[in-house]
Short mmCIF file of C-alpha atoms in Angstrom, two decimals:
data_model
loop_
_atom_site.label_atom_id
_atom_site.label_comp_id
_atom_site.label_asym_id
_atom_site.label_seq_id
_atom_site.Cartn_x
_atom_site.Cartn_y
_atom_site.Cartn_z
CA MET A 224 44.97 33.10 78.95
CA SER A 225 46.01 33.69 75.78
CA ALA A 226 46.04 31.27 73.05
CA ARG A 227 48.55 31.66 71.00
CA PRO A 228 48.62 33.91 68.26
CA ARG A 229 46.79 33.47 65.29
CA ALA A 230 47.79 34.31 61.61
CA ALA A 231 45.53 36.49 59.63
CA TRP A 232 46.47 35.12 56.39
CA PRO A 233 44.34 31.56 56.30
CA LEU A 234 41.08 33.85 56.44
CA VAL A 235 42.30 36.28 53.18
CA ALA A 236 43.27 32.77 51.47
CA VAL A 237 39.84 31.51 52.36
CA PHE A 238 37.67 34.95 50.79
CA THR A 239 40.28 34.27 47.36
CA ALA A 240 38.91 30.56 47.39
CA GLY A 241 35.30 31.96 48.35
CA TYR A 242 35.39 34.96 45.99
CA LEU A 243 36.64 33.67 42.77
CA ALA A 244 33.90 32.61 41.59
CA ALA A 245 32.54 36.46 40.84
CA TYR A 246 35.41 36.92 39.20
CA LEU A 247 35.51 34.23 36.93
CA LEU A 248 31.89 34.10 35.63
CA PRO A 249 32.49 35.83 32.13
CA THR A 250 34.58 32.97 31.35
CA VAL A 251 32.44 30.44 33.02
CA VAL A 252 29.19 31.40 31.18
CA GLY A 253 31.14 32.16 27.92
CA ARG A 254 32.49 28.59 28.19
CA LEU A 255 28.97 27.24 29.35
CA SER A 256 27.81 29.10 26.11
CA SER A 257 30.46 27.44 23.86
CA GLY A 258 31.23 24.29 25.28
CA LEU A 259 27.48 22.92 25.44
CA GLY A 260 25.61 25.17 22.66
CA LEU A 261 23.65 26.88 25.20
CA SER A 262 21.93 30.56 24.02
CA PRO A 263 23.77 33.61 26.17
CA THR A 264 20.86 33.54 28.10
CA GLN A 265 20.70 29.89 28.85
CA ALA A 266 24.19 30.01 30.06
CA GLY A 267 23.87 33.48 32.00
CA LEU A 268 20.86 31.60 33.90
CA ILE A 269 23.19 28.87 34.84
CA GLY A 270 25.62 31.83 36.04
CA SER A 271 23.30 32.90 38.00
CA THR A 272 21.91 30.75 39.27
CA LEU A 273 25.62 29.07 40.82
CA LEU A 274 25.27 32.63 42.71
CA LEU A 275 22.33 32.71 44.13
CA SER A 276 23.26 29.90 45.32
CA SER A 277 26.69 31.62 46.76
CA ALA A 278 23.90 34.16 48.14
CA ALA A 279 21.84 31.88 49.94
CA ALA A 280 24.81 30.00 51.74
CA GLY A 281 25.65 33.74 53.21
CA PHE A 282 21.75 34.20 53.95
CA THR A 283 22.13 31.54 55.67
CA LEU A 284 25.02 31.11 57.88
CA ALA A 285 25.76 34.80 58.71
CA ALA A 286 24.79 34.28 62.60
CA ARG A 287 26.37 30.95 62.41
CA VAL A 288 29.87 31.35 62.07
CA GLU A 289 30.84 31.80 65.52
CA ARG A 290 28.53 28.76 66.99
CA TYR A 291 30.11 26.55 64.71
CA GLY A 292 33.51 27.92 64.26
CA GLU A 293 35.62 29.39 61.13
CA ARG A 294 38.10 25.83 60.92
CA ARG A 295 34.87 24.01 60.45
CA LEU A 296 32.74 25.59 58.37
CA ALA A 297 35.49 26.25 55.55
CA ARG A 298 36.37 23.51 55.82
CA LEU A 299 33.43 22.19 54.52
CA GLY A 300 33.03 25.41 51.92
CA LEU A 301 35.94 23.97 50.09
CA LEU A 302 34.85 20.73 50.58
CA LEU A 303 31.42 21.36 48.33
CA ALA A 304 33.16 23.69 46.45
CA LEU A 305 35.79 21.18 45.25
CA GLY A 306 33.08 18.50 45.01
CA GLY A 307 30.68 20.58 42.77
CA TYR A 308 33.04 22.36 40.90
CA GLY A 309 34.93 19.15 40.12
CA ALA A 310 32.24 17.56 38.74
CA ALA A 311 30.57 20.48 37.02
CA ALA A 312 34.14 19.63 35.17
CA LEU A 313 34.19 16.30 34.51
CA THR A 314 30.93 15.81 32.93
CA SER A 315 28.85 17.29 29.36
CA LEU A 316 25.50 16.07 31.07
CA LEU A 317 23.75 19.46 31.65
CA PRO A 318 21.30 18.72 34.86
CA LEU A 319 24.94 17.47 36.62
CA VAL A 320 26.67 20.82 35.29
CA VAL A 321 23.66 22.85 36.98
CA ALA A 322 23.90 20.62 39.83
CA GLY A 323 27.79 20.65 40.12
CA ALA A 324 27.87 24.41 40.36
CA VAL A 325 24.86 24.76 42.69
CA VAL A 326 26.87 22.95 44.90
CA GLY A 327 29.54 24.49 44.45
CA GLY A 328 28.54 27.78 44.64
CA PHE A 329 27.09 26.54 48.10
CA GLY A 330 30.35 26.08 49.10
CA SER A 331 31.87 29.17 47.82
CA GLY A 332 29.38 30.93 49.87
CA THR A 333 29.90 29.12 53.00
CA ALA A 334 33.96 30.21 52.45
CA THR A 335 33.08 33.85 51.72
CA ALA A 336 30.90 33.97 54.77
CA VAL A 337 33.54 32.63 57.52
CA ALA A 338 36.20 35.07 55.66
CA ALA A 339 33.84 37.95 55.75
CA SER A 340 32.94 37.05 59.67
CA GLY A 341 36.31 36.34 60.51
CA MET A 342 37.77 39.67 59.65
CA ALA A 343 34.87 42.06 60.19
CA ALA A 344 35.82 40.71 63.88
CA ARG A 345 39.88 41.77 63.51
CA ARG A 346 40.99 45.23 64.34
CA ASP A 347 41.16 46.43 60.39
CA PRO A 348 38.41 44.88 58.20
CA HIS A 349 39.28 47.77 56.12
CA ARG A 350 43.09 46.21 55.53
CA LEU A 351 42.20 42.30 55.89
CA THR A 352 39.82 43.53 52.85
CA THR A 353 42.10 44.48 50.74
CA PHE A 354 44.11 41.92 51.08
CA GLY A 355 41.45 39.70 50.47
CA LEU A 356 40.75 41.65 47.18
CA LEU A 357 44.25 41.71 46.55
CA SER A 358 45.06 37.83 46.54
CA VAL A 359 41.50 37.32 44.28
CA SER A 360 42.29 40.17 41.22
CA ALA A 361 45.64 38.32 41.28
CA THR A 362 44.47 35.00 41.30
CA ALA A 363 41.62 35.76 38.85
CA GLY A 364 44.34 37.86 36.38
CA ALA A 365 46.66 34.70 36.01
CA LEU A 366 43.65 32.20 35.44
CA TYR A 367 42.49 34.63 32.44
CA LEU A 368 46.12 34.19 30.93
CA THR A 369 46.21 30.92 31.12
CA ILE A 370 42.36 28.77 30.96
CA PRO A 371 42.60 30.36 27.29
CA HIS A 372 45.86 27.87 26.60
CA PHE A 373 44.01 25.22 27.85
CA GLY A 374 41.64 24.80 25.21
CA GLY A 375 37.93 24.90 24.43
CA GLY A 376 35.12 23.06 26.84
CA HIS A 377 33.17 24.43 29.42
CA GLY A 378 35.37 22.47 32.08
CA VAL A 379 38.22 24.41 32.53
CA PRO A 380 36.86 27.12 34.65
CA PHE A 381 35.17 24.89 36.68
CA ALA A 382 38.41 23.06 37.62
CA ALA A 383 40.30 26.25 37.90
CA LEU A 384 37.40 26.85 40.88
CA ALA A 385 38.02 23.69 41.97
CA GLY A 386 41.44 23.66 42.12
CA VAL A 387 42.08 26.35 44.11
CA ALA A 388 39.53 25.51 46.68
CA GLY A 389 41.06 22.41 46.94
CA SER A 390 44.79 24.41 47.63
CA VAL A 391 43.20 26.35 50.02
CA TRP A 392 42.29 23.51 51.99
CA PRO A 393 45.50 22.78 54.34
CA VAL A 394 45.29 27.13 55.57
CA THR A 395 41.98 26.02 57.74
CA THR A 396 44.00 24.20 60.54
CA HIS A 397 45.58 27.83 61.15
CA LEU A 398 41.59 28.73 61.87
CA PRO A 399 39.94 28.82 65.00
CA GLY A 400 37.07 26.37 66.29
CA PRO A 401 33.41 26.93 67.71
CA ALA A 402 33.85 29.20 70.65
CA PRO A 403 33.62 27.62 74.18
CA VAL A 404 30.55 27.24 75.82
CA HIS A 405 31.35 29.70 78.87
CA VAL A 406 32.83 32.62 76.49
CA ALA A 407 30.01 32.13 74.19
CA GLU A 408 27.70 33.06 77.32
CA ARG A 409 29.83 36.41 78.19
CA LEU A 410 29.31 37.68 74.71
CA PRO A 411 26.97 40.64 73.61
CA SER A 412 23.44 39.75 73.01
CA PRO A 413 23.05 38.40 69.74
CA ARG A 414 20.60 41.33 68.29
CA LEU A 415 21.55 42.47 64.87
CA PRO A 416 22.44 46.53 65.90
CA ARG A 417 21.63 49.39 63.59
CA ARG A 418 19.11 47.54 61.92
CA ARG A 419 17.73 50.39 59.79
CA SER A 420 21.03 51.44 58.55
CA GLY A 421 22.46 47.99 57.46
CA SER A 422 18.91 47.35 55.91
CA ILE A 423 19.94 50.19 53.77
CA LEU A 424 23.42 49.05 53.05
CA ALA A 425 22.74 45.50 51.82
CA ALA A 426 20.01 47.00 49.24
CA ALA A 427 22.29 49.13 47.77
CA MET A 428 25.20 47.17 47.55
CA LEU A 429 22.71 44.22 46.00
CA CYS A 430 22.09 47.52 43.35
CA TRP A 431 26.06 48.41 42.96
CA SER A 432 26.26 45.08 42.58
CA LEU A 433 23.78 43.86 40.20
CA ALA A 434 24.47 46.96 37.81
CA GLN A 435 28.20 46.00 37.76
CA ASN A 436 28.16 42.18 37.14
CA ALA A 437 25.26 42.51 34.80
CA LEU A 438 28.33 43.71 32.54
CA TRP A 439 30.60 41.91 33.81
CA GLY A 440 29.02 39.04 32.88
CA VAL A 441 28.61 39.91 29.21
CA SER A 442 31.95 41.36 28.67
CA GLY A 443 33.05 38.24 27.29
CA ARG A 444 30.42 38.75 24.37
CA ILE A 445 31.38 42.14 24.06
CA GLY A 446 34.55 41.53 23.34
CA LEU A 447 33.99 39.22 20.91
CA THR A 448 30.82 40.48 18.91
CA GLN A 449 30.81 43.96 19.19
CA ALA A 450 34.81 44.99 19.90
CA GLY A 451 35.84 42.10 17.23
CA LEU A 452 38.24 40.50 19.21
CA THR A 453 39.69 36.89 19.82
CA GLU A 454 39.46 35.29 22.92
CA VAL A 455 42.62 35.34 23.40
CA THR A 456 42.83 39.09 22.88
CA VAL A 457 39.98 39.07 25.93
CA GLY A 458 41.60 37.19 28.25
CA ALA A 459 44.23 39.47 28.16
CA VAL A 460 42.43 42.33 28.24
CA PHE A 461 40.41 40.78 31.75
CA ALA A 462 44.20 40.05 32.83
CA VAL A 463 45.63 43.37 32.48
CA ALA A 464 42.38 44.91 34.24
CA LEU A 465 42.66 42.49 37.22
CA GLY A 466 46.27 43.55 36.99
CA ALA A 467 45.51 46.92 37.57
CA GLY A 468 42.47 46.29 39.85
CA LEU A 469 45.85 45.43 42.26
CA LEU A 470 46.89 48.41 42.23
CA GLY A 471 43.50 49.94 42.58
CA VAL A 472 43.30 47.32 45.87
CA THR A 473 47.19 48.79 47.20
CA GLY A 474 46.42 52.35 46.35
CA ALA A 475 42.71 51.70 49.01
CA GLY A 476 44.94 50.17 51.17
CA ALA A 477 47.88 53.24 51.17
CA LEU A 478 45.11 55.68 51.07
CA GLY A 479 43.33 54.16 54.60
CA ALA A 480 40.93 56.21 56.39
CA ARG A 481 42.91 59.47 55.19
CA LEU A 482 39.67 60.67 53.24
CA GLY A 483 37.39 58.91 55.22
CA ARG A 484 34.46 56.57 54.01
CA ALA A 485 32.29 58.52 51.91
CA VAL A 486 34.44 60.38 49.21
CA PRO A 487 36.29 57.00 47.86
CA ILE A 488 32.76 55.55 47.96
CA GLY A 489 30.82 58.55 46.36
CA VAL A 490 33.33 59.34 43.95
CA GLY A 491 34.32 55.91 43.19
CA THR A 492 30.80 54.98 42.14
CA VAL A 493 30.22 57.51 39.72
CA VAL A 494 33.90 56.75 38.27
CA ILE A 495 32.23 53.71 37.94
CA ALA A 496 29.20 53.94 35.88
CA GLY A 497 31.07 56.00 33.90
CA CYS A 498 33.19 52.93 32.90
CA VAL A 499 30.08 50.91 32.61
CA VAL A 500 28.78 53.20 30.30
CA LEU A 501 32.15 53.23 28.03
CA SER A 502 33.10 49.42 28.27
CA ALA A 503 29.54 48.44 27.44
CA SER A 504 29.09 50.36 23.98
CA ALA A 505 33.26 49.40 22.70
CA ARG A 506 33.18 48.84 19.20
CA GLY A 507 37.46 48.29 19.28
CA LEU A 508 40.34 47.04 21.29
CA ALA A 509 41.24 50.88 22.58
CA SER A 510 37.83 51.49 23.85
CA PHE A 511 37.18 47.84 25.22
CA ALA A 512 40.37 47.83 27.44
CA CYS A 513 40.30 51.28 28.66
CA GLY A 514 36.75 50.70 29.89
CA GLU A 515 37.84 47.26 31.51
CA ILE A 516 40.93 48.72 32.98
CA LEU A 517 39.19 51.65 34.36
CA TRP A 518 36.30 49.90 36.02
CA ASN A 519 38.69 47.53 37.50
CA VAL A 520 40.93 49.73 39.23
CA PHE A 521 38.10 51.22 40.69
CA TYR A 522 35.64 48.33 41.64
CA PRO A 523 37.89 46.42 44.33
CA VAL A 524 38.67 49.95 46.04
CA VAL A 525 35.04 51.04 46.20
CA LEU A 526 34.17 47.50 47.40
CA SER A 527 36.84 47.35 49.91
CA TYR A 528 35.46 50.34 51.88
CA LEU A 529 31.85 49.28 51.38
CA LEU A 530 32.79 46.20 53.04
CA ALA A 531 34.47 47.62 55.85
CA LEU A 532 31.47 50.04 56.05
CA ALA A 533 29.12 46.60 56.84
CA ALA A 534 31.74 45.52 59.29
CA SER A 535 31.63 48.39 61.38
CA LEU A 536 27.92 48.20 61.71
CA ASP A 537 28.73 44.68 63.98
CA PRO A 538 32.01 44.07 65.08
CA ARG A 539 30.70 40.07 65.27
CA GLY A 540 30.54 40.08 61.57
CA ARG A 541 27.44 39.39 61.02
CA TRP A 542 26.08 42.55 58.54
CA ALA A 543 29.35 42.27 56.88
CA VAL A 544 28.02 38.55 55.93
CA LEU A 545 24.56 39.93 55.37
CA ALA A 546 25.21 42.74 53.60
CA GLY A 547 28.22 40.82 51.07
CA SER A 548 25.61 38.16 50.89
CA ALA A 549 23.07 40.69 49.21
CA SER A 550 25.98 41.83 46.90
CA SER A 551 26.85 38.43 46.01
CA LEU A 552 22.33 38.53 45.51
CA GLY A 553 23.31 41.77 42.70
CA VAL A 554 26.04 39.17 41.48
CA ALA A 555 24.20 36.57 40.67
CA CYS A 556 21.03 38.32 38.93
CA GLY A 557 23.53 40.42 37.02
CA PRO A 558 24.49 37.57 34.43
CA LEU A 559 20.92 37.15 33.83
CA VAL A 560 19.81 40.96 34.00
CA GLY A 561 23.33 41.75 31.02
CA SER A 562 21.76 39.10 28.74
CA VAL A 563 18.08 40.11 28.71
CA LEU A 564 19.21 44.48 28.86
CA SER A 565 21.23 43.43 25.66
CA SER A 566 18.76 41.54 23.85
CA GLN A 567 16.67 43.99 24.65
CA ALA A 568 18.28 46.96 24.36
CA GLY A 569 21.71 46.55 22.79
CA TYR A 570 24.74 46.33 24.48
CA GLY A 571 25.07 50.21 24.58
CA GLY A 572 21.64 50.48 26.09
CA MET A 573 21.75 48.05 28.57
CA GLY A 574 25.41 49.97 29.74
CA ALA A 575 23.17 53.57 29.78
CA VAL A 576 20.47 51.73 31.71
CA LEU A 577 23.21 50.30 34.44
CA GLY A 578 25.10 53.52 34.99
CA LEU A 579 22.03 55.18 35.86
CA VAL A 580 21.04 52.41 38.43
CA LEU A 581 24.41 53.25 39.85
CA LEU A 582 24.37 57.03 40.05
CA VAL A 583 21.28 56.39 41.67
CA VAL A 584 22.98 54.35 44.02
CA ALA A 585 25.41 56.25 45.01
CA ALA A 586 23.37 58.48 47.38
CA PRO A 587 22.15 56.31 49.97
CA LEU A 588 25.68 54.66 49.87
CA THR A 589 28.04 57.97 50.37
CA THR A 590 25.29 59.42 53.26
CA LEU A 591 25.89 55.91 54.98
CA ALA A 592 29.56 56.33 54.71
CA ARG A 593 28.86 60.26 55.98
CA HIS A 594 27.61 58.64 59.28
CA ARG A 595 29.58 56.00 60.38
CA PRO A 596 32.83 56.70 62.18
CA LEU A 597 35.70 54.50 60.64
CA ALA A 598 36.90 53.03 64.08
CA THR A 599 35.34 48.96 64.46
CA ALA A 600 35.59 48.36 68.43
CA PRO A 601 36.21 45.34 69.34
CA ILE A 602 34.02 42.87 70.61
CA PRO A 603 33.82 42.42 74.15
CA GLY A 604 34.45 39.57 75.86
CA PRO A 605 37.07 37.71 78.64
CA THR A 606 39.79 37.58 75.36
CA PRO A 607 39.76 40.73 72.99
CA GLN A 608 41.15 40.76 69.49
CA THR A 609 44.17 42.77 68.16
CA LEU A 610 46.33 42.33 65.30
CA HIS A 611 49.89 42.59 65.29
CA PRO A 612 52.96 42.71 63.26
CA ALA A 613 54.14 38.87 62.58
CA GLY A 614 57.48 39.88 60.53
CA GLY A 615 57.16 39.99 56.90
CA GLY A 616 54.25 41.54 56.12
CA GLU A 617 52.39 39.16 57.68
CA PHE A 618 49.51 39.81 60.40
CA SER A 619 48.63 37.75 62.86
CA LEU A 620 46.13 37.76 65.69
CA SER A 621 46.22 37.33 69.17
CA VAL A 622 43.47 35.59 70.54
#
């Protein structure tokens, strides 16, 4: 017997709440530095700690989402994000800010793990991933336009993260609970498939994300100090860049499988490497905006194909969560790596190193993409899952 259709859009909402912290990283790190009087390296370390906690949640929960249920884990993650980020926003005591960031980061990672696992189990994970990236890009772009108008201090971006987590809580009602025991017993063996391919993908995604987020974590400082822009102007550039990212995600969704995965991943990563070098060496508004905008057009496009590639390795979503967590680990290390590299080699030297790293990892990612089929089989079991249009552009999940 089939249960009533379940909408897929709640996964997109949970993905948005979980992934938003990485998108707001530059303003979080910048506000920690200016609002609490920390050095750039100290602020970057707190940003890295937040995202390390997020990655730890993903590694911990990769094989447990099905057991505990999407609804329960999503609610736990959103509650931790709301409480942790909210506490960090309300205090100026550094130990409490760090503790709040760690708790909130674990909540973000839990929400992201739930969304990644659920998307991988759907018939078209690439399409759902593009919807998720579209949503988080739009949300982050709106916040970059509004945050500068709420005054200084470190609390505003943390409050924004807490607010989004709280606003997403009601949609968890539409997520499924844990699988019934008699269904779980009929699912395939829990052994993780394609371990070699999955491990290579996870390692490459770690480096891919680290290289870009090393720059993303210091982009605000590049705009303020090297390019000589104001915070409002830098925020506007980020908002436009994220808006351009919406176009990239939309294009990726429209392109779908027409070019396969190898071309978007390989060519896109090479283009991103050039954008990283351009942005890091910017000396004015034109070069800074050009590098950031072009970069943000291609970044979500490539990321959507990488996440879909991870989903194709295991239809139960475990590699999607593990590869996404490896990417989060790279994101977490990014602010600290960017701060150290920029202090030692300058922003231009940092950009050259990061661009080279991206060119190196483009090869294994492209090779993996060439050898994986585009279609992902649904999970075997007594209740096969399918996506179907539900009207008004919404997609529902029939279970």
